[in-house]
Coordinates of C-alpha atoms and ligand atoms in Angstrom, one line a residue:
Chain A
M1 CA 241.6 123.2 105.1
S2 CA 239.7 122.5 101.9
G3 CA 236.7 121.4 104.0
R4 CA 235.6 118.5 102.0
G5 CA 235.1 116.3 105.0
G6 CA 232.1 114.0 105.4
H7 CA 229.4 114.5 108.0
I8 CA 228.7 111.5 110.2
E9 CA 225.5 111.1 112.2
I10 CA 224.9 108.2 114.5
K11 CA 221.4 108.0 115.9
N12 CA 220.5 105.7 118.8
V13 CA 222.6 102.9 117.4
S14 CA 222.7 99.5 119.2
K15 CA 224.6 96.5 118.1
I16 CA 223.8 93.0 119.4
F17 CA 226.1 90.2 118.4
A18 CA 224.9 86.6 118.1
R19 CA 227.0 84.2 120.2
P20 CA 225.9 80.9 118.6
D21 CA 228.6 78.9 120.5
L22 CA 227.2 80.1 123.9
N23 CA 223.7 80.1 122.6
S24 CA 223.3 83.7 123.7
T25 CA 223.7 87.3 122.5
L26 CA 226.0 90.1 123.5
V27 CA 225.1 93.7 123.6
A28 CA 228.2 95.5 122.2
L29 CA 226.7 98.9 121.8
E30 CA 223.6 100.5 123.3
G31 CA 221.9 103.7 122.3
V32 CA 224.9 105.4 120.9
D33 CA 224.4 109.0 119.7
M34 CA 227.2 110.9 118.0
E35 CA 227.7 113.5 115.4
V36 CA 230.9 114.4 113.6
R37 CA 230.9 117.5 111.6
P38 CA 232.8 117.9 108.3
S39 CA 236.5 118.3 108.8
E40 CA 236.3 117.7 112.5
F41 CA 239.0 115.6 114.2
I42 CA 237.4 113.6 117.1
S43 CA 238.7 110.8 119.2
I44 CA 236.9 107.9 121.0
V45 CA 238.6 106.6 124.2
G46 CA 237.4 103.8 126.3
T47 CA 238.6 100.5 127.9
S48 CA 239.2 97.6 125.7
G49 CA 236.0 95.6 124.9
C50 CA 233.7 98.6 125.2
G51 CA 232.7 98.5 121.5
K52 CA 234.9 101.1 120.0
S53 CA 236.0 98.9 117.0
T54 CA 232.4 97.8 116.5
L55 CA 231.2 101.4 116.3
L56 CA 233.9 102.3 113.8
R57 CA 233.2 99.2 111.7
I58 CA 229.5 100.2 111.6
I59 CA 230.5 103.7 110.4
A60 CA 232.8 102.1 107.8
G61 CA 229.9 100.0 106.6
L62 CA 231.6 96.7 107.4
E63 CA 229.0 95.8 110.0
A64 CA 225.3 96.7 110.2
A65 CA 223.8 98.3 113.2
T66 CA 221.1 96.1 114.9
F67 CA 219.0 99.2 115.8
G68 CA 219.3 102.8 115.0
G69 CA 220.6 104.8 112.0
V70 CA 224.0 105.7 110.7
F71 CA 224.3 108.4 108.1
C72 CA 227.1 109.9 106.0
D73 CA 226.3 113.3 104.5
G74 CA 222.6 112.5 105.2
E75 CA 222.5 109.2 103.4
P76 CA 222.2 105.9 105.3
I77 CA 225.4 103.8 105.4
L78 CA 224.6 100.4 103.9
R79 CA 228.0 99.1 102.8
A80 CA 231.6 100.0 102.7
N81 CA 232.6 102.9 100.5
P82 CA 235.9 104.4 99.5
K83 CA 234.5 107.7 100.8
R84 CA 235.2 106.3 104.3
G85 CA 238.7 105.0 104.6
L86 CA 239.7 102.7 107.5
V87 CA 243.1 102.2 109.0
F88 CA 243.4 99.0 111.2
Q89 CA 245.6 98.6 114.2
E90 CA 248.3 96.5 112.6
N91 CA 249.3 94.2 109.8
S92 CA 246.5 95.1 107.4
L93 CA 248.7 95.6 104.4
F94 CA 248.4 93.1 101.6
P95 CA 251.5 91.0 102.1
W96 CA 251.7 90.1 98.4
L97 CA 252.0 93.7 97.2
T98 CA 254.9 96.1 97.5
V99 CA 254.5 99.4 99.4
R100 CA 253.7 101.1 96.0
G101 CA 251.3 98.2 95.1
N102 CA 249.4 98.6 98.4
I103 CA 249.0 102.3 97.9
A104 CA 248.0 101.9 94.3
F105 CA 245.4 99.2 95.1
G106 CA 242.6 101.7 96.0
L107 CA 243.5 104.0 93.1
H108 CA 243.0 101.1 90.7
A109 CA 239.9 99.9 92.5
T110 CA 238.3 103.3 92.3
G111 CA 239.5 104.0 88.7
K112 CA 241.5 107.0 89.8
Y113 CA 244.9 105.6 88.9
R114 CA 245.3 107.2 85.5
E115 CA 244.3 110.7 86.6
N116 CA 246.5 110.5 89.7
A117 CA 249.7 109.3 88.1
G118 CA 252.5 109.7 90.5
L119 CA 250.2 110.2 93.5
A120 CA 251.4 106.9 95.1
D121 CA 255.0 107.9 94.9
R122 CA 254.2 111.4 96.2
L123 CA 252.5 110.0 99.2
I124 CA 255.3 107.6 99.8
S125 CA 257.9 110.3 99.8
L126 CA 255.6 112.4 102.0
V127 CA 256.0 109.9 104.8
G128 CA 259.7 109.4 104.0
L129 CA 259.5 105.9 102.6
S130 CA 260.7 106.5 99.0
E131 CA 263.6 104.0 99.5
F132 CA 261.1 101.3 100.4
A133 CA 258.6 101.8 97.6
N134 CA 259.4 98.4 96.2
S135 CA 259.7 96.6 99.5
Y136 CA 257.2 94.0 100.7
P137 CA 255.4 94.6 104.0
H138 CA 257.3 91.9 105.9
Q139 CA 260.5 93.9 105.1
L140 CA 259.2 97.0 107.0
S141 CA 259.2 97.9 110.7
G142 CA 255.8 98.3 112.5
G143 CA 256.0 102.1 112.2
M144 CA 256.7 102.0 108.5
R145 CA 253.8 99.6 107.9
Q146 CA 251.4 101.9 109.8
R147 CA 252.5 104.8 107.7
V148 CA 251.8 102.8 104.6
S149 CA 248.4 101.8 105.9
L150 CA 247.7 105.5 106.6
I151 CA 248.6 106.8 103.1
R152 CA 246.9 103.8 101.4
A153 CA 243.7 104.9 103.0
L154 CA 244.4 108.6 102.2
A155 CA 245.3 107.8 98.5
V156 CA 241.7 107.5 97.5
S157 CA 240.9 110.9 99.1
P158 CA 238.2 109.7 101.6
D159 CA 235.9 112.3 103.1
V160 CA 236.1 110.5 106.4
L161 CA 239.1 108.7 107.8
L162 CA 238.4 106.1 110.4
L163 CA 241.4 105.1 112.5
D164 CA 241.2 102.1 114.8
E165 CA 244.1 102.4 117.2
P166 CA 246.4 102.8 114.3
L167 CA 249.4 103.6 116.5
G168 CA 248.6 101.2 119.4
A169 CA 251.3 98.7 118.6
L170 CA 254.1 101.2 118.2
D171 CA 256.8 102.5 120.5
S172 CA 256.2 106.0 121.9
F173 CA 258.9 107.8 119.7
T174 CA 257.5 106.4 116.5
R175 CA 254.0 107.1 117.8
M176 CA 254.7 110.8 118.4
N177 CA 256.3 111.2 115.0
I178 CA 253.3 109.7 113.2
Q179 CA 250.9 111.8 115.3
D180 CA 252.5 114.9 113.9
E181 CA 252.3 113.5 110.4
L182 CA 248.7 112.7 111.0
L183 CA 247.9 116.3 112.1
K184 CA 249.8 117.6 109.1
L185 CA 247.8 115.4 106.7
W186 CA 244.6 116.3 108.3
R187 CA 245.3 120.1 108.2
E188 CA 246.2 119.8 104.5
N189 CA 243.3 117.7 103.4
G190 CA 240.5 118.5 105.7
N191 CA 239.1 115.0 106.0
T192 CA 236.8 114.3 108.8
M193 CA 238.8 112.2 111.3
I194 CA 237.5 109.6 113.7
L195 CA 240.3 108.2 115.9
I196 CA 240.0 105.3 118.3
T197 CA 242.7 105.2 120.9
H198 CA 243.4 103.9 124.3
D199 CA 246.1 106.6 124.7
V200 CA 244.4 109.6 126.4
D201 CA 247.4 111.9 125.6
E202 CA 247.1 111.0 121.9
A203 CA 243.4 111.9 121.9
I204 CA 244.1 115.2 123.6
Y205 CA 247.1 116.0 121.3
L206 CA 245.1 115.4 118.1
S207 CA 241.4 116.0 118.5
G208 CA 239.0 118.8 118.8
R209 CA 236.5 116.7 120.7
I210 CA 236.7 113.5 122.6
Y211 CA 234.0 110.9 123.3
I212 CA 234.4 108.7 126.3
M213 CA 232.9 105.2 126.1
S214 CA 232.1 102.9 128.9
P215 CA 231.7 99.1 128.7
R216 CA 229.0 96.5 129.1
P217 CA 227.0 97.6 127.3
G218 CA 229.1 100.0 125.2
R219 CA 227.8 103.5 125.3
I220 CA 228.9 107.1 125.2
S221 CA 229.5 108.2 128.8
G222 CA 231.1 111.6 128.3
E223 CA 232.1 114.2 125.7
I224 CA 234.8 116.8 126.0
T225 CA 235.5 119.7 123.7
L226 CA 239.1 120.9 123.5
P227 CA 239.4 124.5 122.4
M228 CA 243.2 124.6 122.6
S229 CA 245.0 125.5 119.3
Y230 CA 247.5 123.3 117.4
P231 CA 250.2 122.4 117.9
R232 CA 249.5 121.4 121.5
N233 CA 252.0 121.2 124.3
R234 CA 251.9 117.9 126.0
S235 CA 253.1 119.3 129.3
S236 CA 251.0 122.5 129.4
S237 CA 248.7 123.0 132.3
D238 CA 245.6 122.9 130.1
F239 CA 246.8 119.6 128.6
V240 CA 247.4 118.0 132.0
E241 CA 244.1 119.2 133.4
V242 CA 242.1 117.8 130.5
R243 CA 244.0 114.5 130.9
N244 CA 243.0 114.3 134.5
R245 CA 239.4 115.0 133.7
I246 CA 239.3 112.3 131.1
L247 CA 241.1 109.8 133.4
K248 CA 238.6 110.5 136.1
K249 CA 235.7 109.9 133.8
L250 CA 237.2 106.7 132.6
N251 CA 237.7 105.6 136.1
F252 CA 234.2 106.5 137.0
A253 CA 233.0 104.4 134.0
R254 CA 235.0 101.5 135.4
E255 CA 233.7 101.8 138.9
E256 CA 230.2 102.0 137.6
R257 CA 230.8 98.8 135.7
E258 CA 232.0 97.2 139.0
D259 CA 228.8 98.3 140.6
Y260 CA 226.9 96.4 137.9
N261 CA 228.9 93.3 138.7
L262 CA 227.9 93.3 142.4
Chain B
M1 CA 254.0 124.1 110.1
N2 CA 257.7 123.9 109.1
E3 CA 258.6 122.5 112.5
K4 CA 256.0 119.8 112.0
T5 CA 257.4 118.8 108.6
A6 CA 260.9 118.6 110.0
S7 CA 259.9 116.4 112.9
A8 CA 257.9 114.2 110.6
T9 CA 260.8 113.6 108.3
S10 CA 263.2 113.1 111.1
G11 CA 260.9 110.4 112.3
A12 CA 261.1 108.8 108.9
M13 CA 264.9 109.2 108.9
H14 CA 265.0 107.4 112.2
L15 CA 263.1 104.5 110.8
M16 CA 265.1 104.4 107.6
S17 CA 268.4 104.2 109.4
E18 CA 267.0 101.3 111.4
A19 CA 266.3 99.5 108.2
N20 CA 269.6 100.3 106.7
V21 CA 271.4 98.6 109.5
Q22 CA 269.3 95.5 108.7
S23 CA 270.2 95.6 105.0
R24 CA 273.9 95.9 105.8
A25 CA 273.8 92.9 108.2
P26 CA 275.9 90.0 107.1
T27 CA 274.3 87.5 104.7
L28 CA 273.7 84.0 105.8
W29 CA 276.9 83.0 104.0
E30 CA 278.9 85.7 105.7
L31 CA 277.5 84.9 109.1
R32 CA 278.5 81.2 108.7
Q33 CA 282.0 82.4 107.9
I34 CA 282.1 84.6 111.0
E35 CA 280.7 81.9 113.2
A36 CA 282.8 79.0 111.8
A37 CA 285.6 77.8 114.0
P38 CA 289.0 78.4 112.5
K39 CA 290.4 75.3 110.8
S40 CA 293.8 73.8 111.4
K41 CA 296.4 73.7 108.7
S42 CA 296.2 69.9 108.2
R43 CA 292.4 70.2 108.1
L44 CA 292.6 72.8 105.3
A45 CA 294.9 70.6 103.3
A46 CA 292.6 67.7 103.7
D47 CA 289.7 69.9 102.5
R48 CA 291.8 70.6 99.3
A49 CA 292.2 66.9 98.7
V50 CA 288.5 66.2 99.2
A51 CA 287.7 68.9 96.7
A52 CA 289.9 67.3 94.1
L53 CA 288.5 63.8 94.8
P54 CA 285.6 63.8 92.3
L55 CA 287.9 64.8 89.5
V56 CA 290.4 62.0 90.4
M57 CA 287.5 59.5 90.6
G58 CA 286.2 60.6 87.2
V59 CA 289.5 60.1 85.6
L60 CA 289.8 56.7 87.2
V61 CA 286.4 55.7 85.8
I62 CA 287.6 56.5 82.3
A63 CA 290.9 54.8 82.8
Q64 CA 289.1 51.6 84.0
Y65 CA 286.7 51.7 81.1
K66 CA 289.4 52.2 78.5
K67 CA 292.2 50.0 79.9
A68 CA 290.7 47.1 81.7
P69 CA 289.8 44.1 79.5
N70 CA 286.1 43.4 78.8
A71 CA 284.4 40.2 79.7
G72 CA 283.9 37.7 76.8
N73 CA 283.8 39.4 73.4
A74 CA 281.8 42.4 74.6
V75 CA 282.3 45.5 72.4
A76 CA 282.2 49.0 73.8
T77 CA 282.4 52.4 72.1
D78 CA 283.8 55.7 73.2
T79 CA 280.4 57.2 74.0
Y80 CA 280.5 56.3 77.6
A81 CA 284.1 57.7 77.9
Y82 CA 282.9 60.9 76.4
F83 CA 280.0 61.1 78.8
I84 CA 282.1 60.5 81.8
A85 CA 284.6 63.0 80.5
L86 CA 281.8 65.5 80.2
L87 CA 280.8 65.0 83.9
A88 CA 284.5 65.1 84.9
S89 CA 285.1 68.4 83.1
A90 CA 282.1 69.9 84.9
V91 CA 283.7 68.9 88.1
L92 CA 287.0 70.3 86.8
A93 CA 285.3 73.6 86.1
M94 CA 284.0 73.7 89.7
L95 CA 287.5 73.0 90.9
V96 CA 288.9 75.8 88.9
A97 CA 286.2 78.2 90.1
S98 CA 287.0 77.2 93.7
F99 CA 290.4 78.8 93.4
F100 CA 288.7 82.1 92.6
S101 CA 285.6 82.1 94.8
K102 CA 285.3 81.1 98.4
K103 CA 281.6 80.4 97.8
A104 CA 282.3 78.1 94.9
Y105 CA 284.9 76.3 97.0
A106 CA 282.5 75.8 99.9
R107 CA 279.9 74.5 97.5
L108 CA 282.3 72.0 95.9
L109 CA 283.5 70.9 99.3
E110 CA 279.9 70.2 100.3
K111 CA 279.1 68.2 97.2
A112 CA 282.5 66.5 96.7
P113 CA 281.7 63.3 98.6
L114 CA 278.4 63.0 96.7
Y115 CA 280.0 63.4 93.3
T116 CA 282.8 61.0 94.2
A117 CA 280.2 58.4 95.3
G118 CA 278.4 59.0 92.0
F119 CA 281.6 58.3 89.9
L120 CA 282.3 55.3 92.2
L121 CA 278.9 53.9 91.4
F122 CA 279.5 54.2 87.7
A123 CA 282.8 52.4 88.1
L124 CA 281.2 49.6 90.1
Y125 CA 278.4 49.1 87.6
D126 CA 280.8 49.2 84.7
Y127 CA 282.9 46.6 86.5
A128 CA 279.9 44.3 87.3
T129 CA 278.6 44.4 83.7
L130 CA 281.0 45.1 81.0
K131 CA 284.2 44.1 82.7
T132 CA 283.1 40.8 84.4
G133 CA 279.5 40.0 83.4
I134 CA 278.5 39.4 87.1
L135 CA 275.3 41.2 86.2
P136 CA 274.4 39.5 82.9
L137 CA 272.9 40.8 79.6
P138 CA 270.2 41.5 78.5
Y139 CA 268.8 42.7 81.8
F140 CA 271.8 44.7 82.8
P141 CA 273.2 46.6 79.8
W142 CA 276.2 48.6 80.6
P143 CA 276.0 52.4 80.5
D144 CA 277.7 52.6 77.1
R145 CA 274.9 50.5 75.5
I146 CA 272.2 52.7 77.2
L147 CA 273.9 55.9 76.0
N148 CA 274.2 54.6 72.5
G149 CA 270.6 53.5 72.6
I150 CA 269.5 57.0 73.5
Y151 CA 271.8 58.5 70.8
E152 CA 270.5 56.0 68.1
D153 CA 266.9 56.9 68.8
R154 CA 267.5 60.6 69.5
A155 CA 265.1 61.8 66.8
L156 CA 262.3 59.5 67.9
L157 CA 263.0 60.3 71.6
L158 CA 262.8 64.0 71.0
D159 CA 259.5 63.5 69.2
C160 CA 258.3 61.5 72.2
I161 CA 259.4 64.2 74.6
K162 CA 257.5 66.7 72.6
N163 CA 254.3 64.6 72.4
S164 CA 254.5 63.8 76.1
L165 CA 254.9 67.4 77.1
I166 CA 252.0 68.5 74.9
L167 CA 249.8 65.9 76.5
L168 CA 251.1 66.6 80.0
F169 CA 250.6 70.3 79.8
S170 CA 247.2 70.2 78.0
G171 CA 245.9 68.0 80.8
Y172 CA 247.7 69.9 83.5
F173 CA 246.5 73.4 82.5
A174 CA 243.0 72.1 81.9
G175 CA 243.1 70.6 85.4
V176 CA 244.6 73.7 87.0
A177 CA 242.0 76.0 85.4
A178 CA 239.1 73.8 86.5
G179 CA 240.6 73.3 89.9
L180 CA 241.1 77.0 90.4
A181 CA 237.5 77.7 89.3
T182 CA 235.9 75.2 91.7
G183 CA 238.4 75.8 94.5
L184 CA 238.3 79.6 94.5
S185 CA 234.5 79.8 94.0
S186 CA 233.8 77.3 96.8
G187 CA 236.3 79.1 99.0
L188 CA 234.5 82.4 98.5
S189 CA 230.9 81.2 98.5
A190 CA 229.3 78.9 101.1
R191 CA 226.5 78.1 98.6
V192 CA 229.0 76.8 95.9
R193 CA 230.8 74.9 98.7
Y194 CA 227.6 73.2 99.6
W195 CA 227.3 71.7 96.2
V196 CA 231.0 71.2 95.4
M197 CA 232.1 69.5 98.7
P198 CA 230.1 66.2 98.2
L199 CA 231.5 66.0 94.6
I200 CA 235.0 66.4 96.0
Q201 CA 234.5 63.9 98.7
I202 CA 233.3 61.3 96.3
L203 CA 235.7 61.9 93.4
G204 CA 238.7 62.9 95.4
P205 CA 239.8 59.5 96.8
I206 CA 239.5 57.7 93.3
P207 CA 242.9 57.7 91.6
S208 CA 242.3 59.3 88.3
T209 CA 243.9 56.4 86.4
T210 CA 241.0 54.3 87.6
W211 CA 238.9 55.9 84.9
L212 CA 241.3 54.9 82.1
P213 CA 239.6 51.7 80.9
I214 CA 236.3 53.6 80.7
I215 CA 237.8 56.5 78.9
L216 CA 239.5 54.3 76.4
I217 CA 236.1 53.0 75.4
V218 CA 234.0 56.2 75.7
A219 CA 236.4 58.9 74.6
S220 CA 236.1 59.8 70.9
S221 CA 239.8 60.5 70.7
L222 CA 242.5 59.0 72.8
F223 CA 244.3 62.3 73.1
G224 CA 241.2 64.0 74.4
G225 CA 240.5 61.2 76.8
S226 CA 244.0 61.3 78.2
V227 CA 243.9 65.1 78.6
F228 CA 240.7 64.6 80.6
L229 CA 242.3 61.8 82.7
I230 CA 245.3 64.0 83.6
A231 CA 243.1 67.0 84.2
L232 CA 240.9 65.1 86.5
G233 CA 243.9 64.0 88.5
V234 CA 245.2 67.6 88.7
W235 CA 241.7 69.1 89.4
Y236 CA 241.4 67.5 92.9
P237 CA 244.6 68.7 94.6
V238 CA 244.2 72.2 93.0
T239 CA 240.6 72.5 94.1
M240 CA 241.4 71.4 97.6
S241 CA 244.4 73.7 98.0
S242 CA 242.8 76.7 96.5
M243 CA 239.7 76.3 98.6
T244 CA 241.7 75.9 101.8
G245 CA 243.8 78.8 100.7
V246 CA 240.9 81.1 100.3
L247 CA 239.2 79.9 103.6
N248 CA 242.4 80.7 105.4
I249 CA 242.8 84.3 104.1
P250 CA 242.6 86.7 107.1
K251 CA 239.3 88.5 106.9
V252 CA 241.0 91.9 107.2
N253 CA 242.3 91.6 103.6
F254 CA 238.8 91.5 102.3
E255 CA 237.6 94.3 104.6
V256 CA 240.5 96.6 103.5
A257 CA 239.6 95.8 99.9
R258 CA 236.0 96.7 100.5
T259 CA 236.8 100.0 102.1
L260 CA 239.1 100.8 99.2
G261 CA 236.2 100.3 96.8
A262 CA 237.2 96.9 95.2
S263 CA 234.6 95.3 92.9
R264 CA 233.8 91.6 93.2
A265 CA 236.1 90.7 90.3
R266 CA 239.0 92.7 91.9
M267 CA 238.3 90.9 95.2
L268 CA 238.6 87.6 93.4
F269 CA 241.6 88.2 91.2
K270 CA 243.6 90.8 93.2
V271 CA 242.9 89.6 96.7
A272 CA 241.6 86.1 97.0
L273 CA 243.9 84.6 94.3
P274 CA 247.2 86.2 95.3
A275 CA 246.5 85.7 99.1
A276 CA 245.8 82.0 98.5
M277 CA 248.8 81.5 96.2
P278 CA 251.1 79.8 98.9
N279 CA 248.4 77.2 99.3
I280 CA 247.6 76.9 95.6
F281 CA 251.3 76.2 94.8
Q282 CA 251.1 73.2 97.1
G283 CA 248.2 71.9 95.0
L284 CA 250.1 72.8 91.8
T285 CA 253.1 70.8 92.9
Q286 CA 251.1 67.8 94.0
G287 CA 249.0 68.1 90.8
M288 CA 252.2 67.9 88.7
S289 CA 253.2 64.6 90.3
V290 CA 249.7 63.2 89.8
A291 CA 249.8 64.5 86.2
C292 CA 253.1 62.8 85.5
T293 CA 251.8 59.5 86.8
A294 CA 248.6 59.7 84.8
L295 CA 250.6 60.7 81.7
M296 CA 252.8 57.5 81.9
V297 CA 249.8 55.3 82.5
A298 CA 247.8 56.8 79.7
E299 CA 250.8 56.5 77.3
M300 CA 251.5 52.9 78.3
M301 CA 247.9 51.8 78.0
G302 CA 246.5 53.6 75.0
V303 CA 248.1 56.7 73.5
E304 CA 250.4 55.7 70.7
S305 CA 253.1 58.3 71.3
G306 CA 255.2 59.8 74.0
L307 CA 257.8 58.4 76.4
G308 CA 255.5 56.0 78.1
W309 CA 254.6 54.5 74.8
Y310 CA 258.2 54.4 73.7
I311 CA 259.3 52.4 76.8
N312 CA 256.5 50.0 76.3
W313 CA 257.2 49.6 72.7
Q314 CA 260.9 48.8 73.3
R315 CA 259.8 46.2 75.8
G316 CA 258.1 44.5 72.9
W317 CA 261.5 44.3 71.2
A318 CA 263.2 43.3 74.4
E319 CA 265.5 46.3 74.0
F320 CA 266.5 46.7 77.6
A321 CA 269.2 49.3 76.9
K322 CA 266.6 51.5 75.2
M323 CA 264.1 50.9 78.0
Y324 CA 266.6 52.1 80.6
G325 CA 267.5 54.9 78.3
A326 CA 263.8 56.0 78.2
V327 CA 263.7 55.8 82.0
I328 CA 266.6 58.2 82.1
V329 CA 265.0 60.6 79.6
I330 CA 261.7 60.5 81.5
C331 CA 263.6 61.3 84.7
I332 CA 265.4 64.2 83.1
T333 CA 262.2 65.6 81.5
F334 CA 260.2 65.5 84.7
T335 CA 263.0 66.9 86.7
V336 CA 263.2 69.8 84.3
V337 CA 259.4 70.4 84.5
N338 CA 259.4 70.3 88.3
F339 CA 262.4 72.6 88.4
A340 CA 260.6 75.1 86.1
L341 CA 257.5 74.9 88.4
K342 CA 259.7 75.6 91.4
L343 CA 261.3 78.6 89.7
I344 CA 257.8 80.0 88.9
K345 CA 256.8 79.4 92.5
R346 CA 259.8 81.2 93.8
R347 CA 259.0 84.1 91.5
V348 CA 255.3 84.3 92.3
L349 CA 255.8 83.9 96.1
R350 CA 258.7 86.2 96.4
W351 CA 256.6 88.4 98.7
Q352 CA 256.7 85.8 101.4
E353 CA 259.1 86.0 104.2
E354 CA 262.2 83.9 103.3
R355 CA 262.1 80.7 105.1
A356 CA 264.9 78.3 105.7
D357 CA 264.1 75.4 103.4
Ligands
LIG401 N1 231.9 89.6 115.4 C1 231.7 89.5 116.7 N2 230.9 88.5 117.2 C2 230.6 88.5 118.5 N3 231.1 89.4 119.4 C3 231.8 90.4 119.0 C4 232.2 90.5 117.6 N4 232.9 91.6 117.5 C5 233.1 92.1 118.7 N5 232.4 91.4 119.6 C6 232.3 91.7 121.0 O1 231.8 93.0 121.2 C7 232.5 93.7 122.3 C8 233.1 94.9 121.8 O2 234.2 94.6 120.9 P1 235.1 95.7 120.2 O3 234.2 96.6 119.5 O4 236.1 95.0 119.5 O5 235.8 96.5 121.5 P2 237.0 97.5 121.5 O6 237.4 97.8 120.2 O7 236.4 98.6 122.3 O8 238.0 96.8 122.3 C9 233.5 92.7 122.8 O9 233.0 92.1 124.0 C10 233.7 91.7 121.7 O10 233.9 90.4 122.3
LIG402 MG1 239.2 97.4 119.2

């Protein structure tokens, strides 16, 4: 690991959305505290609607926190920056660009294209898509598209890679394959990784630490550190035990929410 | 680590083979062949006859023209015969090709009734004018006269085509540039939209040719005035389509561009513009038809050159054959222009999923 990952600090962040149509507001995040150290791989799990995407978008700089502070390497995050790459769930490729064009976009935008001649093609062959370098996104399968999204974000060598359920729409075979590729890329590059997933196994397989979020309002309700070494065995007793612990916590979070509703 | 690499590539292999199957799938044409019900022997023979029909009809048209007596003392040259012969040899070429390529045969079969009807129409018109005079001169010149009229004035007509195209494209490109500027900027910025929208709502419904009488008086040069007129007509649809195009771009495109470090200029030219292209081309096509209309009106009412002027000028001499000739030349010119636009569109939008047209 080259250890050039970014350091993310989230201090007491709340996000309140305006709901002009309902003439009301919605508390999406409340008092979120989180720290991700350089080159760490962490996951965030939680039921849908608990504010995971919102949190990630705030870290990316696409959304501003209503209260609290968000910092990258000690500096407040004010806007999007290629230092923090973002991979969306699906269909975020530019449909008018080929695979190579999509990957080169960030290199051109950051002025790194010249000095990185051939990087796009190297990344493409790294994920086994050389034959499709000149294909347009609609000609690819869902798994191929997500691979391209991934290396498009990696091409500009971000310090932090933010992944918003990047494999959520894929079948389980493809998902496991890309999980291995993800691990490999992370171990080679040492970026800080923040992965959102609703797949508990995926979180355990990949990350060193897992944050559990609970909904309404979205907040951190648990944190689990995983000391197991890579590669991890999905059927080992450690793995199964951690899975049960997390599922219990998630369930607890849900019951708590039901209590609120009463 | 090696294990990991292996499993990663095998994952990619799995996906590649999946796509290879897709690319080896039958083309639309092959699928039609597979799905088509087998035809009976008599049906196949009938198809052969249908394929030959246009050629037979073409020869008949020439035979009628050359052999049947003309009404009164009407004189006719060989120009028309050559013209029909040219069309007939095109059909002949298709017929020959159909023996070598199944695809060419299918295409000829599909078009054969249409071509036959076309030749039939020529024969009927020739019969009604030159042969019998049922449709009288000077309003109904026979095709030979029209063709000779075009040939006689060919130098002038070429010049007119050139002048028309210069005027058309000067106005068109000016309108497209202005339309893209207002459309894209109002699509991207609510503040620009605030000021541009009322302008569009007031100016939009006015046909641009309405301004012609005013422009004829105010403009210092007729050419400049006409360029403005055409540009105004093109501006509106291009503005509307590019604005709608930008407003409909999924937000994720801009967000991705931002996280990849795109500047504002890159956001405009490398994201907003290409993403809005499908819409913009609707405006470009619509704008072209508006431009052609405005061109004709401008040339007929003021500008002293171009095809619109020519047709009007020949009216002054009651040269009906040449007026019809001009109509044909105009039709061909605009068809070519629109075809070129369609080719450009297909090239620019090749990233779109193919749709059945
Ligand atoms: N732009 C927005 N405007 C209003 N409400 C929003 C907006 N974005 C998200 N929300 C709301 O915030 C909550 C959290 O959303 P999100 O972060 O997408 O959840 P998750 O990713 O965990 O499924 C949801 O209730 C959602 O409806
Ligand atoms: Mg989400």
